[in-house]
Tab-separated table of N, CA and C in Angstrom:
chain	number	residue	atom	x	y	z
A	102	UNK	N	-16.133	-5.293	38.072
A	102	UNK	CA	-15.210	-4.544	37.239
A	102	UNK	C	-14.021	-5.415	36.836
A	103	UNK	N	-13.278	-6.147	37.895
A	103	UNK	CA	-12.411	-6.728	37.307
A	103	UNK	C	-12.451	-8.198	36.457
A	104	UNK	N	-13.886	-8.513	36.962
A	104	UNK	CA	-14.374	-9.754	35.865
A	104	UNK	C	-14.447	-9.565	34.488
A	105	UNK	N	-14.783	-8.222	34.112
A	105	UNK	CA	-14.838	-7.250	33.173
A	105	UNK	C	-13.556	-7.117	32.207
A	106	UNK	N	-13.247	-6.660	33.309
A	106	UNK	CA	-11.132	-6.448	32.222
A	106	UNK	C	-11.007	-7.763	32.433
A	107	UNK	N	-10.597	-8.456	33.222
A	107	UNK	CA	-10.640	-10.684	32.262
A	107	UNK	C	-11.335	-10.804	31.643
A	108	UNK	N	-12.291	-10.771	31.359
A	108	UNK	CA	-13.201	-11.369	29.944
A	108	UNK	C	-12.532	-10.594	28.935
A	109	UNK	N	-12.599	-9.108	28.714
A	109	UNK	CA	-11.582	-8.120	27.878
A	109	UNK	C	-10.645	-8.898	27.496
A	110	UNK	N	-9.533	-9.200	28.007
A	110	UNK	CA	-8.153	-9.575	28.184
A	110	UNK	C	-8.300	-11.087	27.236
A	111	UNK	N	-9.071	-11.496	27.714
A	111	UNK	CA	-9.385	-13.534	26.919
A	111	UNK	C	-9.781	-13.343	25.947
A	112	UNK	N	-10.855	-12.087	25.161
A	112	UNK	CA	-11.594	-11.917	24.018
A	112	UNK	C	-10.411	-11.389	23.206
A	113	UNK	N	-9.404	-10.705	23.742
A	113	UNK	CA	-8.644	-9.859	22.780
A	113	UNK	C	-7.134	-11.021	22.445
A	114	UNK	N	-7.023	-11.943	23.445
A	114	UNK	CA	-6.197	-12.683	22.863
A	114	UNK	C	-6.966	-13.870	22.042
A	115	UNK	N	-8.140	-14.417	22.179
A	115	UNK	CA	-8.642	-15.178	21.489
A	115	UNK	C	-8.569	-14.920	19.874
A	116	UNK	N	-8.476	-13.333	19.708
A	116	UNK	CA	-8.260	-12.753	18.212
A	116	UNK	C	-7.571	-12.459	17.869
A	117	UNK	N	-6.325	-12.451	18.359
A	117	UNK	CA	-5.133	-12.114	17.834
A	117	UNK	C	-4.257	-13.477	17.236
A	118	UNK	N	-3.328	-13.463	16.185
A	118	UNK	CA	-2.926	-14.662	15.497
A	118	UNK	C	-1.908	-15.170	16.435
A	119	UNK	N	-2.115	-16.296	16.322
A	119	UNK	CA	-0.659	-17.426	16.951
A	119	UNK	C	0.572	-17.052	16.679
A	120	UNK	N	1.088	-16.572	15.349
A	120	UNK	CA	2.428	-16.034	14.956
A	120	UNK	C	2.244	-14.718	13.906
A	121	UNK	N	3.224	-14.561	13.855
A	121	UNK	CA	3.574	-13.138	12.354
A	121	UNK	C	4.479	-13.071	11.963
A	122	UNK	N	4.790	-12.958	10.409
A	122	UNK	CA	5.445	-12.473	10.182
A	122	UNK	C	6.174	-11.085	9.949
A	123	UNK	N	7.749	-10.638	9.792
A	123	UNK	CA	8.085	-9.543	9.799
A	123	UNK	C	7.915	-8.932	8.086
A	124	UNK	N	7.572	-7.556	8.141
A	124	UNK	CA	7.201	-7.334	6.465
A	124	UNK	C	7.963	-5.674	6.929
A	125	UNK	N	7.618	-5.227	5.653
A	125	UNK	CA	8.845	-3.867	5.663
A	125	UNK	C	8.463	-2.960	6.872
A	126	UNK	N	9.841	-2.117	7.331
A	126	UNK	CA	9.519	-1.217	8.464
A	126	UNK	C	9.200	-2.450	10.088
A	127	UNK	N	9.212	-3.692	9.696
A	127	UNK	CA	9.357	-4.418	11.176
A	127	UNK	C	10.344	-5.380	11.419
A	128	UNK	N	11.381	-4.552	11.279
A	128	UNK	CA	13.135	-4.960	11.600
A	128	UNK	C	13.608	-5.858	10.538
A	129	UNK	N	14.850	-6.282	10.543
A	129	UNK	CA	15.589	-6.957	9.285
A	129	UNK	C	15.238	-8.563	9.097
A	130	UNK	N	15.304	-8.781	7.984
A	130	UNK	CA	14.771	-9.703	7.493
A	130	UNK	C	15.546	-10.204	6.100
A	131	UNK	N	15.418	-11.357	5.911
A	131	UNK	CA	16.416	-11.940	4.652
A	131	UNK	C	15.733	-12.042	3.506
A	132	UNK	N	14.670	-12.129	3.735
A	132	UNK	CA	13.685	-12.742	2.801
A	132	UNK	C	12.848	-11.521	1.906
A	133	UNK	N	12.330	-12.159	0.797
A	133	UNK	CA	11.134	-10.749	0.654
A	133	UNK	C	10.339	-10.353	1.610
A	134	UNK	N	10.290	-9.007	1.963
A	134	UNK	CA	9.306	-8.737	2.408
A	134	UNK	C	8.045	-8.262	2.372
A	135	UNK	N	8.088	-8.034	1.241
A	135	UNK	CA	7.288	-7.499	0.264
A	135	UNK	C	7.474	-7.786	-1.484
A	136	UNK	N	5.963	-7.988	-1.225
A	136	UNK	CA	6.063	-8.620	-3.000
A	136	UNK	C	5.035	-7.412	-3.657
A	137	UNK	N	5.739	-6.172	-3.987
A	137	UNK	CA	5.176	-5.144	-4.205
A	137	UNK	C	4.639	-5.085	-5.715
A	138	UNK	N	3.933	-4.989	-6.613
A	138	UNK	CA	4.207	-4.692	-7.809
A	138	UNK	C	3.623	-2.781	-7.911
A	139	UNK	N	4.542	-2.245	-8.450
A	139	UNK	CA	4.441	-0.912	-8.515
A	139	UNK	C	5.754	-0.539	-9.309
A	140	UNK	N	5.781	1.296	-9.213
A	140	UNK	CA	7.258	1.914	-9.982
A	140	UNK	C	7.472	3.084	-8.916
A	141	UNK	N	8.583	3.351	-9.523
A	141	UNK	CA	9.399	4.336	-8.490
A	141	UNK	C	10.388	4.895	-9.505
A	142	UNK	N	10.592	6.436	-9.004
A	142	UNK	CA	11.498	7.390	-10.198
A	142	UNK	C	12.771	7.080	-9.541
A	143	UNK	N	13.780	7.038	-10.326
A	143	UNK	CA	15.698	6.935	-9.325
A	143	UNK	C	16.062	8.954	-9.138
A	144	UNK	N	16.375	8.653	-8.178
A	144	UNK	CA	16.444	10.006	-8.198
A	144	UNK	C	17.806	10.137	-6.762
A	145	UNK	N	18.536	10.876	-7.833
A	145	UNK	CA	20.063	11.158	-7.447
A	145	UNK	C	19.964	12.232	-6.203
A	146	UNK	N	21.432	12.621	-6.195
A	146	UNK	CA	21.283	13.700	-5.632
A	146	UNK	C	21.757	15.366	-6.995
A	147	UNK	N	21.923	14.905	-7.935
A	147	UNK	CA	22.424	15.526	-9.271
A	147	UNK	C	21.920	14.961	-10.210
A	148	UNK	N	21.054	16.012	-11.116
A	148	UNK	CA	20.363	16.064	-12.091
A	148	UNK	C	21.270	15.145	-13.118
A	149	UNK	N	22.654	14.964	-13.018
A	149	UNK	CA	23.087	13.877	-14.376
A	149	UNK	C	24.025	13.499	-13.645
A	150	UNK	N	23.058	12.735	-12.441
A	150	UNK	CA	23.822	11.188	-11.669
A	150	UNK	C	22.723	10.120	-12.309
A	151	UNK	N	23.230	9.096	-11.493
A	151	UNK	CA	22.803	7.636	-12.422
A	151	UNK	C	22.485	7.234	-10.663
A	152	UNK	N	22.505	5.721	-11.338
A	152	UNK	CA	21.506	4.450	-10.111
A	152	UNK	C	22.437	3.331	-10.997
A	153	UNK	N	23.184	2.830	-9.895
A	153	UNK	CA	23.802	1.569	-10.739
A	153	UNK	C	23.041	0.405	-10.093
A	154	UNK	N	22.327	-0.576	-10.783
A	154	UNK	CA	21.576	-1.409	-10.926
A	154	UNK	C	22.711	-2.786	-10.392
A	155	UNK	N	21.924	-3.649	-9.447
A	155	UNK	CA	23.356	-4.961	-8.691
A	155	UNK	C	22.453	-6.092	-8.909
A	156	UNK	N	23.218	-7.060	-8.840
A	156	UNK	CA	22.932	-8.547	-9.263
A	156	UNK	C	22.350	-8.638	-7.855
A	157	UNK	N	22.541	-8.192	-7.032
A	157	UNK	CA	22.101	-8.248	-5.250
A	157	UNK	C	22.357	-7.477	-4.406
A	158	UNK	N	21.109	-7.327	-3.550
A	158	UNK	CA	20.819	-6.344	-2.316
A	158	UNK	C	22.175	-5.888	-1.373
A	159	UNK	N	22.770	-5.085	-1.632
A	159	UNK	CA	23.913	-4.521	-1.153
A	159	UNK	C	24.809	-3.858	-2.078
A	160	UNK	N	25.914	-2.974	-2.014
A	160	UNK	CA	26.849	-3.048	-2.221
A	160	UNK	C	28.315	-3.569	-2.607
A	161	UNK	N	28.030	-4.358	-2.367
A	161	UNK	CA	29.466	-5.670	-2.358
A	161	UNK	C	28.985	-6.510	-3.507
A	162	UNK	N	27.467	-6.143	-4.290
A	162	UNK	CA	27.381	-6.762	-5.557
A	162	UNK	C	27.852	-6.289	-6.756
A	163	UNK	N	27.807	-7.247	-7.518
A	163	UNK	CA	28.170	-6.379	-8.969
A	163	UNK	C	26.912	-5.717	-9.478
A	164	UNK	N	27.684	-4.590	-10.467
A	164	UNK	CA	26.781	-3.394	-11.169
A	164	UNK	C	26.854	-4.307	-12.117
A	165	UNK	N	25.099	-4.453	-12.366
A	165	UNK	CA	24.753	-4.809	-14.211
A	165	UNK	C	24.317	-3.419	-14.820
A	166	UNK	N	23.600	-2.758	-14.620
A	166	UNK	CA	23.404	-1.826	-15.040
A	166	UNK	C	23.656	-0.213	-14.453
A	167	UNK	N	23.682	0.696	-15.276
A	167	UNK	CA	23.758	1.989	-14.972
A	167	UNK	C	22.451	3.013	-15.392
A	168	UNK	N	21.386	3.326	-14.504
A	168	UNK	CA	20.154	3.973	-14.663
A	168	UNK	C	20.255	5.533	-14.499
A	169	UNK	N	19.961	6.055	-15.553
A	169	UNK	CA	20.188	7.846	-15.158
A	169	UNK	C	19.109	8.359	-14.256
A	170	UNK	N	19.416	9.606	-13.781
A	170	UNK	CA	18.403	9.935	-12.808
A	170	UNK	C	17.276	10.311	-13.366
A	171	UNK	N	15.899	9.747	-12.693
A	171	UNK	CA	14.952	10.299	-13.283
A	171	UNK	C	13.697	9.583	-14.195
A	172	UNK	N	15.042	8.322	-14.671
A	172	UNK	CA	14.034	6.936	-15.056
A	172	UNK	C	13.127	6.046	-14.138
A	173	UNK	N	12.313	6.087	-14.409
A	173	UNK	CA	11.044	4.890	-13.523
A	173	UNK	C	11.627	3.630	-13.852
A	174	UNK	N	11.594	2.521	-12.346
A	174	UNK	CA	11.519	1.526	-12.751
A	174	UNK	C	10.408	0.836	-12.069
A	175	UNK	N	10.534	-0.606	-12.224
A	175	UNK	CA	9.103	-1.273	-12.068
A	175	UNK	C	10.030	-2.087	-10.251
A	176	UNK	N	9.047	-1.599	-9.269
A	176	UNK	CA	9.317	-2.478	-7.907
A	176	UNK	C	8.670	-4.405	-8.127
A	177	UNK	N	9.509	-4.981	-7.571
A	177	UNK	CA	9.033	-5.896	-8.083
A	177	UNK	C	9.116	-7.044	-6.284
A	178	UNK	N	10.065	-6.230	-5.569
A	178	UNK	CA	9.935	-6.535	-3.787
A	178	UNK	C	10.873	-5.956	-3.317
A	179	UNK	N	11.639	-6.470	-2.096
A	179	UNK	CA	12.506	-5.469	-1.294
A	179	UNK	C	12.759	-6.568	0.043
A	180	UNK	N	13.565	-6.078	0.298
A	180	UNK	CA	14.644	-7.278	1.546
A	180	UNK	C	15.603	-6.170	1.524
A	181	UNK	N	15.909	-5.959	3.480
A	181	UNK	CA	16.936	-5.665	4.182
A	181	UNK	C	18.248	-6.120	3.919
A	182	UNK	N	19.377	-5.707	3.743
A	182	UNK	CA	20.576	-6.343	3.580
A	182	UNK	C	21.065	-6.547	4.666
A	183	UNK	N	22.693	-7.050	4.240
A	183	UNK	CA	23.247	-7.173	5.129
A	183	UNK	C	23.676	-5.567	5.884
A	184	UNK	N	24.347	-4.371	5.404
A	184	UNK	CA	23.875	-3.263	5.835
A	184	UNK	C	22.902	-2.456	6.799
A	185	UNK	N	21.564	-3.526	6.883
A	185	UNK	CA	20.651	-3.354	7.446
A	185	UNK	C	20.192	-1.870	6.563
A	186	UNK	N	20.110	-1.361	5.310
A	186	UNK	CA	18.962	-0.869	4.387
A	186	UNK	C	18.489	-1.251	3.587
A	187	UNK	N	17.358	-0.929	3.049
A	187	UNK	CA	15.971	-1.582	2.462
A	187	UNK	C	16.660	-1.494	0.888
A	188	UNK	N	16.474	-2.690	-0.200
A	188	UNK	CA	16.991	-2.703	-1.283
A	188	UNK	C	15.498	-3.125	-1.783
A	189	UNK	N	15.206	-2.820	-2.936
A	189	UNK	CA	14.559	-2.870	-4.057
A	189	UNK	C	14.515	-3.935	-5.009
A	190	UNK	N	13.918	-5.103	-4.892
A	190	UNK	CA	14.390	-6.151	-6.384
A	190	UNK	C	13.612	-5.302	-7.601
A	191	UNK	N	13.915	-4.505	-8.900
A	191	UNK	CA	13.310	-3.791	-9.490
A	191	UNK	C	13.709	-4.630	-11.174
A	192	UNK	N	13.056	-3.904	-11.778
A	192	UNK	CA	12.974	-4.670	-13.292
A	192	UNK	C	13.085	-2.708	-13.785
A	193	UNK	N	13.929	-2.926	-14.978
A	193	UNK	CA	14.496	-1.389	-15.431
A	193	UNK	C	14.682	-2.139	-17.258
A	194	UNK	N	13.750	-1.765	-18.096
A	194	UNK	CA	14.312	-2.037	-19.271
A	194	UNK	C	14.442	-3.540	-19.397
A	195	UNK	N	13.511	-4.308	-18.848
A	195	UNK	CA	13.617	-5.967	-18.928
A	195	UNK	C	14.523	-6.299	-18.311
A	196	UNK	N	15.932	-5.673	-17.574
A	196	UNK	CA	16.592	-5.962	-17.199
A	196	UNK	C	16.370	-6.271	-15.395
A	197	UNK	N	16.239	-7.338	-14.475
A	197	UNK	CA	16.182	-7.416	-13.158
A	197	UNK	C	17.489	-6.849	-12.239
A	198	UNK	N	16.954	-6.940	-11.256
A	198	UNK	CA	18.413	-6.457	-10.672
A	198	UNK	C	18.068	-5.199	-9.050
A	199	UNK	N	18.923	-4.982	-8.419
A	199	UNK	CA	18.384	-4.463	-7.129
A	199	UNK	C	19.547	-3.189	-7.146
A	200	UNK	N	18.501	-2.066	-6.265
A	200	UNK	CA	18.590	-0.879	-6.170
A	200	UNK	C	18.049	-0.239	-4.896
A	201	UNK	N	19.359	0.457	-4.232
A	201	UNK	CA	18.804	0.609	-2.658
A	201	UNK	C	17.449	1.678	-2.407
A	202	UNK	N	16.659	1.664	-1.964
A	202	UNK	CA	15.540	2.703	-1.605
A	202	UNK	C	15.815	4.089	-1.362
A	203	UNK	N	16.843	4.178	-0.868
A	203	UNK	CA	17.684	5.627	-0.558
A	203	UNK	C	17.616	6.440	-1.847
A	204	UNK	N	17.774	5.693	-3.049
A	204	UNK	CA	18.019	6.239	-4.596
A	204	UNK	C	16.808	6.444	-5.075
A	205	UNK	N	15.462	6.086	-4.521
A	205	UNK	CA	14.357	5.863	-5.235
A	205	UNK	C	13.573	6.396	-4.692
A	206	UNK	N	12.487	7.402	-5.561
A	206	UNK	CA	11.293	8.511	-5.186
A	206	UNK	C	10.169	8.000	-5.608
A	207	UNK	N	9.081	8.123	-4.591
A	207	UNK	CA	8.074	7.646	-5.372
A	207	UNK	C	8.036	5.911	-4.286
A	208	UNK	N	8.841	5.629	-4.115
A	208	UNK	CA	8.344	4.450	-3.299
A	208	UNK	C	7.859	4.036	-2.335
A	209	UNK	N	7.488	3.170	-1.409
A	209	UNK	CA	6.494	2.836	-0.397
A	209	UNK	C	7.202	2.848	1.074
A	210	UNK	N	8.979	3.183	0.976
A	210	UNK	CA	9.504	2.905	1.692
A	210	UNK	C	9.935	4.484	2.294
């Protein structure tokens, strides 16, 4: 029996990978974590609120754009901020630019 669970034990690490990386939902990370291509609706908490669109993942960026509620945009990846919540790199009207997940329905997050 216990020769049994060792052989078990050697077969199951023999298949498992040497390293991993972290991807969305497995703690913070700087990087993309996802290179999603998909869309997602912005969705407020008020039927004629907006989604202000940032040069970068956080708050403390500047607004390029202002998205009303309700418009689809195109996901294009997503990285943790400094905040530690999930931001969106999204494309809205040709325009690029990031948008926190909190604002967005329809997404993977």
């Amino acid at each position: 029996m216990f020769s049994k669970l060792i052989i078990g034990a050697l077969i199951l690490t023999s298949t498992l990978p040497a390293s991993a990386s972290k991807g969305p939902g497995m703690g913070r990370t700087t990087s993309f974590a996802s290179r999603i291509q998909g869309s997602a609706t912005v969705c407020t908490n008020r039927d004629t609120g907006s989604l202000f669109l940032r040069t970068g993942p956080g708050q403390n960026y500047e607004q390029i754009r202002e998205i009303p509620n309700g418009e689809e945009v195109s996901l294009k990846g997503g990285e943790y901020a400094q905040d530690s919540k999930w931001w969106w790199h999204v494309s809205y009207k040709g325009k690029l630019g990031w948008a926190p997940a909190s604002f967005l329905c329809g997404d993977s997050r």
